[in-house]
CSV table of C-alpha atoms and ligand atoms in Angstrom, one decimal:
chain,number,residue,atom,x,y,z
S,7,MET,CA,-13.7,9.8,18.4
S,8,THR,CA,-11.7,10.9,15.2
S,9,LYS,CA,-9.7,7.7,16.0
S,10,GLN,CA,-12.1,5.5,15.1
S,11,PRO,CA,-13.3,5.8,11.4
S,12,PHE,CA,-16.4,3.6,12.0
S,13,ALA,CA,-17.7,6.1,14.8
S,14,ARG,CA,-17.1,8.7,12.1
S,15,ARG,CA,-18.6,6.8,9.4
S,16,ILE,CA,-22.1,6.6,11.5
S,17,VAL,CA,-21.7,10.5,11.8
S,18,ILE,CA,-21.1,11.0,8.0
S,19,ALA,CA,-24.5,8.4,7.3
S,20,PHE,CA,-26.7,10.3,9.6
S,21,VAL,CA,-25.6,13.5,8.1
S,22,LEU,CA,-26.0,12.7,4.5
S,23,MET,CA,-29.5,11.1,5.6
S,24,THR,CA,-30.6,14.4,6.9
S,25,VAL,CA,-29.1,16.2,4.0
S,26,LEU,CA,-31.1,14.2,1.5
S,27,VAL,CA,-34.4,14.0,3.5
S,28,SER,CA,-34.6,17.6,4.4
S,29,GLY,CA,-33.1,19.0,1.3
S,30,VAL,CA,-36.1,17.1,-0.7
S,31,PHE,CA,-38.4,18.2,1.8
S,32,SER,CA,-37.0,22.0,1.3
S,33,LEU,CA,-37.1,21.8,-2.2
S,34,GLY,CA,-40.8,20.5,-2.2
S,35,ILE,CA,-41.9,23.1,0.0
S,36,VAL,CA,-40.2,25.9,-2.3
S,37,ALA,CA,-41.8,24.3,-5.6
S,38,VAL,CA,-45.5,24.0,-4.2
S,39,VAL,CA,-45.2,27.5,-3.0
S,40,HIS,CA,-44.1,28.7,-6.5
S,41,PHE,CA,-46.7,26.4,-8.4
S,42,ILE,CA,-49.5,27.5,-5.9
S,43,GLU,CA,-48.5,31.2,-6.5
S,44,GLN,CA,-48.6,30.9,-10.2
S,45,ARG,CA,-51.7,28.7,-10.3
S,46,LEU,CA,-53.8,31.1,-8.2
S,47,ILE,CA,-52.4,34.5,-9.3
S,48,SER,CA,-53.0,33.8,-13.2
S,49,GLU,CA,-56.4,32.4,-12.6
S,50,GLU,CA,-57.0,36.0,-10.4
S,51,MET,CA,-55.7,37.9,-13.0
S,52,HIS,CA,-57.5,35.9,-15.9
S,53,ARG,CA,-60.8,36.7,-14.3
S,54,GLU,CA,-60.0,40.3,-13.4
S,55,LEU,CA,-59.1,41.0,-17.2
S,56,ASP,CA,-62.1,39.1,-18.4
S,57,ASP,CA,-64.4,41.3,-16.2
S,58,ILE,CA,-62.5,44.5,-17.6
S,59,LEU,CA,-62.8,43.4,-21.2
S,60,HIS,CA,-66.7,42.1,-21.2
S,61,LYS,CA,-68.3,44.3,-18.2
S,62,ASP,CA,-66.3,47.7,-17.8
S,63,LEU,CA,-65.0,48.4,-21.3
S,64,LYS,CA,-68.4,47.2,-23.1
S,65,LEU,CA,-70.4,49.1,-21.1
S,66,GLY,CA,-68.3,52.6,-21.6
S,67,HIS,CA,-66.8,52.6,-17.9
S,68,ALA,CA,-63.2,52.9,-17.0
S,69,PRO,CA,-61.7,49.6,-16.0
S,70,ARG,CA,-62.4,49.2,-11.9
S,71,LEU,CA,-58.9,48.5,-10.5
S,72,ASP,CA,-57.3,48.6,-7.3
S,73,ALA,CA,-54.2,50.8,-6.7
S,74,LYS,CA,-51.9,48.4,-7.4
S,75,THR,CA,-53.1,47.2,-10.8
S,76,VAL,CA,-52.9,48.8,-14.2
S,77,PHE,CA,-54.1,48.0,-17.4
S,78,TYR,CA,-53.0,48.3,-21.0
S,79,ALA,CA,-54.4,47.5,-24.3
S,80,SER,CA,-52.8,47.8,-27.7
S,81,ASN,CA,-56.2,48.7,-29.8
S,82,LEU,CA,-56.9,51.5,-27.0
S,83,PRO,CA,-54.7,54.5,-27.7
S,84,GLU,CA,-55.7,55.7,-23.7
S,85,TYR,CA,-54.2,52.4,-22.5
S,86,ALA,CA,-51.1,52.0,-24.8
S,87,ILE,CA,-48.8,49.4,-24.1
S,88,PRO,CA,-45.2,50.9,-23.0
S,89,GLU,CA,-42.3,49.6,-24.3
S,90,ARG,CA,-40.9,47.9,-22.0
S,91,TYR,CA,-43.8,45.4,-22.0
S,92,ASN,CA,-43.6,44.5,-25.5
S,93,GLY,CA,-41.6,41.5,-25.4
S,94,LEU,CA,-44.1,39.6,-23.0
S,95,ASP,CA,-45.3,36.0,-23.7
S,96,GLU,CA,-48.9,35.2,-23.6
S,97,GLY,CA,-50.1,34.4,-20.2
S,98,PHE,CA,-48.7,34.5,-16.9
S,99,THR,CA,-45.2,36.4,-16.1
S,100,GLU,CA,-43.2,37.1,-12.9
S,101,LEU,CA,-41.5,40.5,-13.3
S,102,LEU,CA,-38.7,40.3,-10.8
S,103,GLY,CA,-35.6,42.9,-10.3
S,104,GLY,CA,-35.4,46.5,-9.9
S,105,ASP,CA,-36.7,48.2,-6.7
S,106,ARG,CA,-40.2,46.6,-7.1
S,107,ASP,CA,-41.6,43.3,-8.5
S,108,PHE,CA,-44.5,42.6,-10.9
S,109,TYR,CA,-46.7,40.1,-12.1
S,110,ALA,CA,-47.8,40.4,-16.0
S,111,TYR,CA,-50.8,39.0,-17.6
S,112,VAL,CA,-51.0,38.9,-21.3
S,113,GLN,CA,-54.1,37.9,-23.5
S,114,GLU,CA,-54.6,38.0,-26.9
S,115,ILE,CA,-58.0,38.4,-28.4
S,116,ASN,CA,-58.9,39.1,-32.3
S,117,GLY,CA,-55.2,40.4,-33.0
S,118,ALA,CA,-55.4,42.7,-30.1
S,119,ARG,CA,-53.2,42.4,-27.0
S,120,TYR,CA,-54.3,43.1,-23.6
S,121,LEU,CA,-51.9,43.3,-20.5
S,122,LEU,CA,-52.5,43.4,-16.6
S,123,ILE,CA,-50.1,44.4,-14.6
S,124,GLN,CA,-50.2,44.0,-10.7
S,125,GLU,CA,-47.4,44.9,-7.9
S,126,GLN,CA,-46.4,42.3,-5.6
S,127,SER,CA,-43.8,43.3,-3.5
S,128,GLU,CA,-45.4,42.6,-0.3
S,129,PHE,CA,-46.2,39.0,-1.3
S,130,GLU,CA,-42.5,38.5,-3.0
S,131,ALA,CA,-41.2,39.6,0.8
S,132,TYR,CA,-43.3,36.9,2.4
S,133,GLU,CA,-42.1,34.3,-0.2
S,134,ARG,CA,-38.8,35.5,0.7
S,135,ALA,CA,-39.0,35.1,4.6
S,136,LEU,CA,-40.7,31.8,3.8
S,137,PHE,CA,-37.9,30.5,1.8
S,138,ASP,CA,-35.4,32.1,4.4
S,139,VAL,CA,-37.1,30.0,7.2
S,140,VAL,CA,-37.0,26.8,4.7
S,141,LEU,CA,-33.1,27.4,4.5
S,142,ALA,CA,-32.5,28.1,8.2
S,143,GLY,CA,-35.0,24.9,9.0
S,144,PHE,CA,-32.3,22.9,6.9
S,145,ILE,CA,-29.3,23.9,8.3
S,146,LEU,CA,-30.7,23.0,11.7
S,147,ALA,CA,-31.6,19.4,10.6
S,148,VAL,CA,-27.8,19.0,9.0
S,149,LEU,CA,-26.3,20.6,12.3
S,150,GLY,CA,-28.9,18.5,14.7
S,151,ALA,CA,-28.2,15.4,12.7
S,152,TRP,CA,-24.4,15.8,12.9
S,153,GLY,CA,-24.6,16.0,16.8
S,154,LEU,CA,-27.4,13.7,17.2
S,155,GLY,CA,-25.0,11.4,14.8
S,156,ARG,CA,-21.7,12.0,17.2
S,157,VAL,CA,-24.0,10.9,20.4
S,158,MET,CA,-25.4,8.0,19.1
S,159,ALA,CA,-22.0,6.6,17.4
S,160,GLY,CA,-20.3,7.1,20.8
S,161,LYS,CA,-22.9,5.0,22.3
S,162,VAL,CA,-23.0,2.5,19.7
S,163,MET,CA,-18.9,2.1,19.6
S,164,ALA,CA,-18.6,2.5,23.3
S,165,PRO,CA,-18.9,-1.8,24.2
S,166,VAL,CA,-16.9,-2.5,20.9
S,167,SER,CA,-14.0,0.2,22.2
S,168,ARG,CA,-14.4,-1.4,25.7
S,169,LEU,CA,-14.0,-5.0,24.5
S,170,ALA,CA,-10.9,-4.3,22.1
S,171,GLN,CA,-9.1,-2.3,25.0
S,172,GLN,CA,-10.0,-5.6,27.4
S,173,VAL,CA,-8.7,-7.9,24.7
S,174,ARG,CA,-5.5,-5.7,24.1
S,175,ARG,CA,-4.7,-5.9,27.6
S,176,ARG,CA,-2.0,-8.9,28.2
S,177,ASP,CA,-3.4,-10.2,31.5
S,178,GLN,CA,-6.2,-11.4,29.5
S,179,LEU,CA,-3.8,-14.4,28.6
S,180,LEU,CA,-3.1,-15.1,32.5
S,181,PRO,CA,-5.0,-18.3,33.5
S,182,LEU,CA,-7.2,-16.7,36.1
S,183,ALA,CA,-8.4,-13.7,33.7
S,184,PRO,CA,-12.3,-13.5,34.0
S,185,PRO,CA,-14.3,-14.1,30.8
S,186,LEU,CA,-15.2,-11.0,28.7
S,187,ALA,CA,-18.8,-12.4,27.3
S,188,PRO,CA,-20.9,-11.8,31.0
S,189,GLU,CA,-20.3,-8.1,30.7
S,190,TYR,CA,-21.6,-7.3,27.8
S,191,PRO,CA,-25.5,-8.1,26.6
S,192,ASP,CA,-26.7,-10.6,24.3
S,193,ASP,CA,-26.3,-9.0,21.1
S,194,GLU,CA,-23.6,-8.7,18.6
S,195,VAL,CA,-20.9,-7.3,21.0
S,196,GLY,CA,-21.5,-9.7,23.4
S,197,HIS,CA,-21.3,-12.9,20.9
S,198,LEU,CA,-17.8,-11.2,19.6
S,199,ALA,CA,-16.6,-11.2,23.6
S,200,ALA,CA,-17.7,-14.6,23.6
S,201,ALA,CA,-15.8,-15.7,20.4
S,202,PHE,CA,-12.9,-13.8,22.0
S,203,ASP,CA,-13.5,-15.8,25.0
S,204,GLY,CA,-13.1,-18.9,23.3
S,205,ALA,CA,-10.1,-17.8,21.3
S,206,LEU,CA,-8.0,-16.9,24.1
S,207,GLY,CA,-9.1,-19.5,26.2
S,208,HIS,CA,-7.4,-22.1,23.5
S,209,LEU,CA,-4.7,-19.6,23.7
S,210,ARG,CA,-4.0,-20.0,27.4
S,211,GLN,CA,-4.7,-23.6,27.7
S,212,ALA,CA,-1.8,-24.0,24.8
S,213,LEU,CA,0.7,-21.7,26.9
S,214,GLU,CA,-0.2,-23.6,30.1
S,215,ARG,CA,0.2,-26.9,28.1
S,216,GLU,CA,3.7,-26.0,26.9
S,217,ARG,CA,5.0,-24.3,30.3
S,218,LEU,CA,3.8,-27.9,32.0
S,219,PHE,CA,5.5,-29.6,29.5
S,220,THR,CA,8.8,-27.9,29.7
S,221,SER,CA,8.6,-28.0,33.6
S,222,ASP,CA,7.5,-31.6,33.5
S,223,VAL,CA,10.3,-32.9,31.2
S,224,SER,CA,13.0,-30.7,33.2
S,225,HIS,CA,11.6,-31.9,36.4
S,226,GLU,CA,11.3,-35.4,35.8
S,227,LEU,CA,14.9,-35.5,34.2
S,228,ARG,CA,16.1,-34.6,37.6
S,229,THR,CA,15.7,-37.8,39.1
S,230,PRO,CA,17.2,-39.9,36.3
S,231,LEU,CA,20.3,-37.4,36.6
S,232,MET,CA,20.9,-37.8,40.1
S,233,VAL,CA,21.0,-41.6,40.1
S,234,ILE,CA,23.7,-41.2,37.2
S,235,ALA,CA,25.5,-38.9,39.2
S,236,THR,CA,25.1,-41.0,42.6
S,237,SER,CA,26.5,-43.9,40.6
S,238,CYS,CA,29.3,-42.4,39.1
S,239,GLU,CA,30.1,-41.2,42.6
S,240,LEU,CA,30.3,-44.8,43.9
S,241,LEU,CA,32.0,-46.2,40.9
S,242,GLN,CA,34.9,-43.7,41.4
S,243,GLN,CA,35.4,-44.8,44.8
S,244,ALA,CA,36.0,-48.8,42.9
S,245,SER,CA,39.4,-49.0,41.6
S,246,LEU,CA,39.3,-48.5,37.7
S,247,GLU,CA,42.0,-48.8,35.0
S,248,PRO,CA,43.1,-45.2,33.9
S,249,PRO,CA,40.7,-45.5,30.5
S,250,GLN,CA,38.0,-46.3,32.4
S,251,ARG,CA,38.3,-43.7,34.8
S,252,GLU,CA,38.7,-41.7,32.1
S,253,GLN,CA,35.4,-42.9,30.4
S,254,LEU,CA,33.8,-42.5,33.7
S,255,MET,CA,35.0,-38.5,34.2
S,256,ARG,CA,33.1,-38.0,30.9
S,257,ILE,CA,29.9,-39.5,32.1
S,258,VAL,CA,30.3,-37.4,34.7
S,259,ARG,CA,31.0,-34.4,33.1
S,260,ALA,CA,28.0,-35.0,30.6
S,261,SER,CA,25.8,-35.8,33.4
S,262,ASP,CA,27.0,-32.4,35.2
S,263,GLU,CA,25.9,-30.3,31.8
S,264,MET,CA,22.8,-32.0,31.6
S,265,ARG,CA,21.9,-30.8,35.1
S,266,GLU,CA,22.3,-27.4,34.3
S,267,LEU,CA,20.5,-27.5,31.1
S,268,VAL,CA,17.6,-29.3,32.9
S,269,GLN,CA,18.4,-26.2,35.3
S,270,ILE,CA,17.7,-23.8,32.5
S,271,PHE,CA,14.6,-25.3,31.1
S,272,LEU,CA,13.2,-25.0,34.2
S,273,GLN,CA,13.8,-21.5,34.8
S,274,LEU,CA,12.8,-20.6,31.4
S,275,ALA,CA,9.8,-22.1,31.9
S,276,ARG,CA,9.0,-20.6,35.0
S,277,GLU,CA,10.1,-17.0,33.3
S,278,LYS,CA,11.6,-16.2,36.4
S,279,LEU,CA,15.3,-16.0,35.2
S,280,GLY,CA,17.5,-14.0,37.2
S,281,GLU,CA,15.2,-14.0,40.1
S,282,THR,CA,16.2,-17.0,41.5
S,283,ASP,CA,20.0,-17.8,41.0
S,284,PRO,CA,21.0,-21.0,42.6
S,285,ALA,CA,24.0,-21.7,40.3
S,286,GLY,CA,25.8,-18.2,41.6
S,287,SER,CA,27.7,-15.9,39.8
S,288,THR,CA,30.8,-16.1,37.5
S,289,GLY,CA,32.6,-13.4,35.7
S,290,LEU,CA,33.1,-13.4,32.0
S,291,THR,CA,37.0,-14.7,32.2
S,292,GLN,CA,36.5,-17.3,34.4
S,293,GLU,CA,33.7,-19.0,32.4
S,294,ALA,CA,35.7,-18.5,29.2
S,295,GLU,CA,38.8,-20.1,30.8
S,296,ARG,CA,36.4,-22.9,31.7
S,297,GLN,CA,34.8,-23.2,28.3
S,298,TYR,CA,38.3,-23.1,26.7
S,299,GLY,CA,39.5,-26.0,28.7
S,300,HIS,CA,36.5,-27.8,27.6
S,301,TRP,CA,36.7,-27.2,24.0
S,302,ARG,CA,40.2,-27.3,23.5
S,303,GLU,CA,40.8,-30.8,23.0
S,304,SER,CA,38.0,-31.4,20.2
S,305,MET,CA,39.2,-28.3,18.5
S,306,ALA,CA,42.7,-29.7,18.2
S,307,GLY,CA,41.4,-33.2,17.3
S,308,LYS,CA,39.6,-31.4,14.1
S,309,GLY,CA,42.9,-29.8,13.4
S,310,LEU,CA,41.7,-26.3,14.3
S,311,ASP,CA,43.7,-23.5,16.0
S,312,PHE,CA,41.5,-22.5,18.9
S,313,GLU,CA,42.3,-19.4,20.9
S,314,CYS,CA,40.9,-16.9,23.5
S,315,LEU,CA,41.9,-13.7,23.3
S,316,VAL,CA,40.9,-10.7,25.7
S,317,GLU,CA,40.5,-7.4,24.2
S,318,GLY,CA,39.2,-5.9,27.2
S,319,GLU,CA,38.4,-6.4,30.6
S,320,ASP,CA,34.9,-7.1,32.1
S,321,ASP,CA,33.8,-7.1,35.8
S,322,GLY,CA,30.4,-8.1,35.3
S,323,ARG,CA,28.9,-11.3,37.3
S,324,TYR,CA,26.7,-13.3,35.2
S,325,ASN,CA,24.7,-16.8,35.7
S,326,PRO,CA,27.3,-19.0,35.1
S,327,THR,CA,24.7,-21.8,33.5
S,328,LEU,CA,23.1,-19.2,31.3
S,329,LEU,CA,26.7,-17.7,30.2
S,330,GLY,CA,27.9,-21.1,29.8
S,331,THR,CA,25.1,-22.2,27.5
S,332,VAL,CA,25.6,-19.6,25.2
S,333,MET,CA,29.3,-19.6,25.1
S,334,ALA,CA,29.2,-23.8,24.9
S,335,ASN,CA,26.5,-23.1,22.0
S,336,LEU,CA,28.7,-20.6,19.8
S,337,LEU,CA,31.8,-22.8,20.3
S,338,ARG,CA,30.3,-25.8,19.4
S,339,ASN,CA,28.9,-24.5,16.1
S,340,ALA,CA,32.1,-23.0,15.4
S,341,LEU,CA,33.7,-26.3,15.9
S,342,HIS,CA,31.0,-28.3,13.9
S,343,TYR,CA,30.7,-25.9,10.8
S,344,THR,CA,34.6,-25.4,10.5
S,345,GLU,CA,36.9,-27.4,8.6
S,346,ARG,CA,39.8,-26.0,8.6
S,347,GLY,CA,41.5,-22.7,10.0
S,348,HIS,CA,40.7,-21.6,13.6
S,349,VAL,CA,38.0,-20.6,16.0
S,350,ARG,CA,38.3,-17.6,18.2
S,351,LEU,CA,36.6,-16.6,21.4
S,352,ILE,CA,37.1,-12.7,22.1
S,353,LEU,CA,36.8,-11.2,25.5
S,354,GLU,CA,35.5,-7.6,25.4
S,355,THR,CA,34.7,-5.3,27.7
S,356,GLY,CA,30.5,-5.8,28.2
S,357,GLY,CA,30.3,-8.9,25.9
S,358,PHE,CA,32.5,-11.4,24.0
S,359,ARG,CA,32.7,-12.9,20.4
S,360,VAL,CA,33.1,-16.2,18.6
S,361,GLU,CA,34.7,-16.1,15.3
S,362,ASP,CA,35.8,-18.7,12.8
S,363,SER,CA,37.2,-19.2,9.4
S,364,GLY,CA,34.3,-21.6,8.4
S,365,PRO,CA,31.5,-21.6,5.5
S,366,GLY,CA,30.0,-18.6,7.1
S,367,ILE,CA,26.3,-17.9,6.8
S,368,PRO,CA,24.4,-16.0,3.8
S,369,GLU,CA,23.4,-12.8,4.6
S,370,GLU,CA,19.6,-13.8,3.9
S,371,GLU,CA,19.8,-16.6,6.6
S,372,GLN,CA,21.2,-14.3,9.1
S,373,GLU,CA,17.8,-13.8,10.9
S,374,SER,CA,16.2,-16.9,10.3
S,375,ILE,CA,19.0,-19.2,11.9
S,376,PHE,CA,17.9,-17.8,15.2
S,377,GLN,CA,14.7,-19.8,14.9
S,378,PRO,CA,14.0,-23.0,16.1
S,379,PHE,CA,14.3,-25.7,13.9
S,380,ILE,CA,16.2,-23.9,11.4
S,381,ARG,CA,19.4,-25.0,9.8
S,382,GLY,CA,21.3,-23.4,7.3
S,383,SER,CA,21.1,-24.4,3.7
S,384,ARG,CA,24.8,-25.1,3.3
S,385,THR,CA,25.0,-27.2,6.7
S,386,ARG,CA,22.2,-29.0,5.8
S,387,ARG,CA,24.1,-30.7,2.8
S,388,VAL,CA,27.3,-31.1,4.5
S,389,CYS,CA,26.3,-32.1,8.6
S,390,GLY,CA,23.9,-34.7,8.7
S,391,GLU,CA,23.1,-34.0,12.7
S,392,GLY,CA,21.7,-31.3,14.6
S,393,LEU,CA,17.8,-29.9,15.0
S,394,GLY,CA,18.6,-26.4,14.7
S,395,LEU,CA,17.7,-25.7,18.4
S,396,GLY,CA,21.1,-24.4,19.5
S,397,LEU,CA,20.9,-20.8,18.7
S,398,SER,CA,17.0,-20.4,19.2
S,399,LEU,CA,18.0,-21.3,22.8
S,400,VAL,CA,20.9,-19.0,22.8
S,401,LYS,CA,18.6,-16.0,21.6
S,402,ARG,CA,16.0,-17.0,24.3
S,403,ILE,CA,18.6,-16.9,26.9
S,404,CYS,CA,20.0,-13.7,25.7
S,405,ALA,CA,16.4,-12.2,25.8
S,406,HIS,CA,15.5,-13.3,29.1
S,407,GLN,CA,18.8,-11.7,30.4
S,408,GLY,CA,18.8,-8.5,28.2
S,409,TRP,CA,21.9,-9.6,26.0
S,410,SER,CA,22.1,-8.9,22.5
S,411,ILE,CA,23.0,-11.3,20.1
S,412,ALA,CA,24.2,-10.7,16.5
S,413,VAL,CA,26.0,-12.4,13.6
S,414,ASN,CA,28.4,-11.0,11.1
S,415,ALA,CA,30.4,-12.5,7.9
S,416,LEU,CA,33.8,-11.5,8.4
S,417,PRO,CA,35.7,-9.8,5.6
S,418,ALA,CA,38.2,-13.0,5.1
S,419,GLY,CA,35.2,-15.4,5.3
S,420,GLY,CA,33.7,-17.0,8.4
S,421,SER,CA,31.7,-15.8,10.7
S,422,CYS,CA,31.2,-13.9,13.8
S,423,PHE,CA,28.6,-14.5,16.4
S,424,LYS,CA,28.8,-11.2,19.0
S,425,VAL,CA,27.3,-11.1,22.4
S,426,GLU,CA,26.7,-7.8,24.4
S,427,PHE,CA,25.7,-7.7,28.2
S,428,SER,CA,23.5,-4.8,28.8
S,429,GLN,CA,24.4,-2.7,31.8
S,430,GLU,CA,21.4,-3.8,34.1
S,431,SER,CA,22.3,-7.4,33.5
S,432,THR,CA,25.5,-6.5,35.7
S,433,PRO,CA,24.9,-5.7,38.8
S,434,ASN,CA,28.4,-3.6,39.7
S,435,PRO,CA,29.4,-2.2,36.2
S,436,PRO,CA,33.4,-1.4,36.0
S,437,SER,CA,34.0,2.3,35.5
S,438,GLY,CA,34.0,2.8,31.5
S,439,PHE,CA,32.0,-0.2,31.1
S,440,ASP,CA,30.8,0.1,27.6
S,441,SER,CA,28.3,-2.2,26.0
X,529,ATP,N1,29.8,-21.0,13.2
X,529,ATP,C1,28.7,-21.2,12.1
X,529,ATP,N2,29.1,-21.1,10.7
X,529,ATP,C2,28.4,-21.7,9.7
X,529,ATP,N3,26.9,-21.8,10.0
X,529,ATP,C3,27.0,-21.6,11.4
X,529,ATP,C4,27.2,-21.5,12.6
X,529,ATP,N4,26.9,-21.5,13.3
X,529,ATP,C5,25.4,-21.7,12.8
X,529,ATP,N5,25.5,-22.0,11.7
X,529,ATP,C6,24.0,-22.0,11.0
X,529,ATP,O1,23.2,-22.0,11.8
X,529,ATP,C7,22.2,-22.8,11.6
X,529,ATP,C8,21.7,-23.1,12.8
X,529,ATP,O2,22.1,-23.3,13.9
X,529,ATP,P1,21.9,-24.1,15.3
X,529,ATP,O3,23.0,-23.9,16.4
X,529,ATP,O4,20.8,-23.1,16.0
X,529,ATP,O5,21.6,-25.3,14.8
X,529,ATP,P2,22.4,-26.5,14.8
X,529,ATP,O6,23.7,-26.5,14.7
X,529,ATP,O7,21.9,-26.9,13.4
X,529,ATP,O8,21.8,-27.9,15.5
X,529,ATP,P3,21.7,-28.1,16.8
X,529,ATP,O9,22.4,-26.9,17.4
X,529,ATP,O10,20.4,-27.8,17.1
X,529,ATP,O11,22.4,-29.4,17.2
X,529,ATP,C9,23.1,-24.0,11.5
X,529,ATP,O12,22.5,-25.3,11.0
X,529,ATP,C10,24.1,-23.3,10.6
X,529,ATP,O13,23.9,-23.7,9.0
X,530,MG,MG1,24.3,-25.9,17.1
């Protein structure tokens, strides 16, 4: 309950309401008792004094009083007023404190002062008992309100908390997740559940559309790619001039790459990466050699110094299509964005780096370039082509494989992309494996 401020607010409202109502009620009782006490007793004492002055004293009798009442008069020496009562105002006064309590009633007639003193300890004791009961009632009412508030708040909040829990659960996004609204009555919470159903439904549809789109595209591309591959095979059997054969081999390589990419997209869409691995497995060095062979010519063509260095041995086995795509994208970027100097592919234990002597990536862009369709501010000006998708694909593959990718600026200028494999992704990690 303490985790839910709304429930606590209900309890606080309950308690405040009770404090207000029963507080006003209790004060009212106290005030009424006081008022009645004053009115009744002062009337009674006024009548008694009247009787003494107009009946007893006139007839020469001593005043007829009960044991608790005493009569004083300023003009009668035998009833002289004691000094302690001299300061009393005219009318009714309560004398509290000391070991006993008294009422005093003063009346002045023709310059003479008459005083009645009546003991009232017993009544005062009843009064105190009454006030104690009122106070106890007040405290009980507040405690009761607190307890009741807690129970009510729990009851009111229970469906809301349940709904929040259900919405938070991930499986709500599964296509077959049952709707939430039928579980709730047709009240505010029920409407909220219906609203969630609507929003989750839209989200589910959007996810499903995206998934279908990716798998449809990948699936449908496989057939034309097969046609290209078979046609190339047939062409290879024909007698071709060396330059034409070279062109044909380029088409074959490109269609192979496309087939691999289509395979990746299909796997990404199915979110079953690693589970089914039709492409077999490869080692880091093996893949690096393949990529080196693939990019060497283009690098040389641009006048770049391209090297593959081995800083540490790695015995892990990886999905060749995925590792190849990550490496190829980083190398393609290095080639694309480096005008002069070098590009290095450096193999480490448990990962690799791609370094170049290009313009580097400003620190504020180092996170955003991994997002789809985001291109660097410098490159947008220099290089027209490119969609800004390469690194986002690399990042998604790394996330699926449990690898990490990071970019750093090199002290000498240029950038360094570093991929680290996680231990789980390598089924047989070598001893001393370090990632
Ligand atoms: N080696 C690099 N040196 C300098 N900038 C780089 C380098 N690699 C990437 N970038 C910057 O990161 C941005 C995003 O790269 P990414 O590969 O995602 O997209 P792209 O290369 O622009 O387009 P695409 O790869 O889709 O053809 C690039 O536009 C570029 O600004
Ligand atoms: Mg790119």
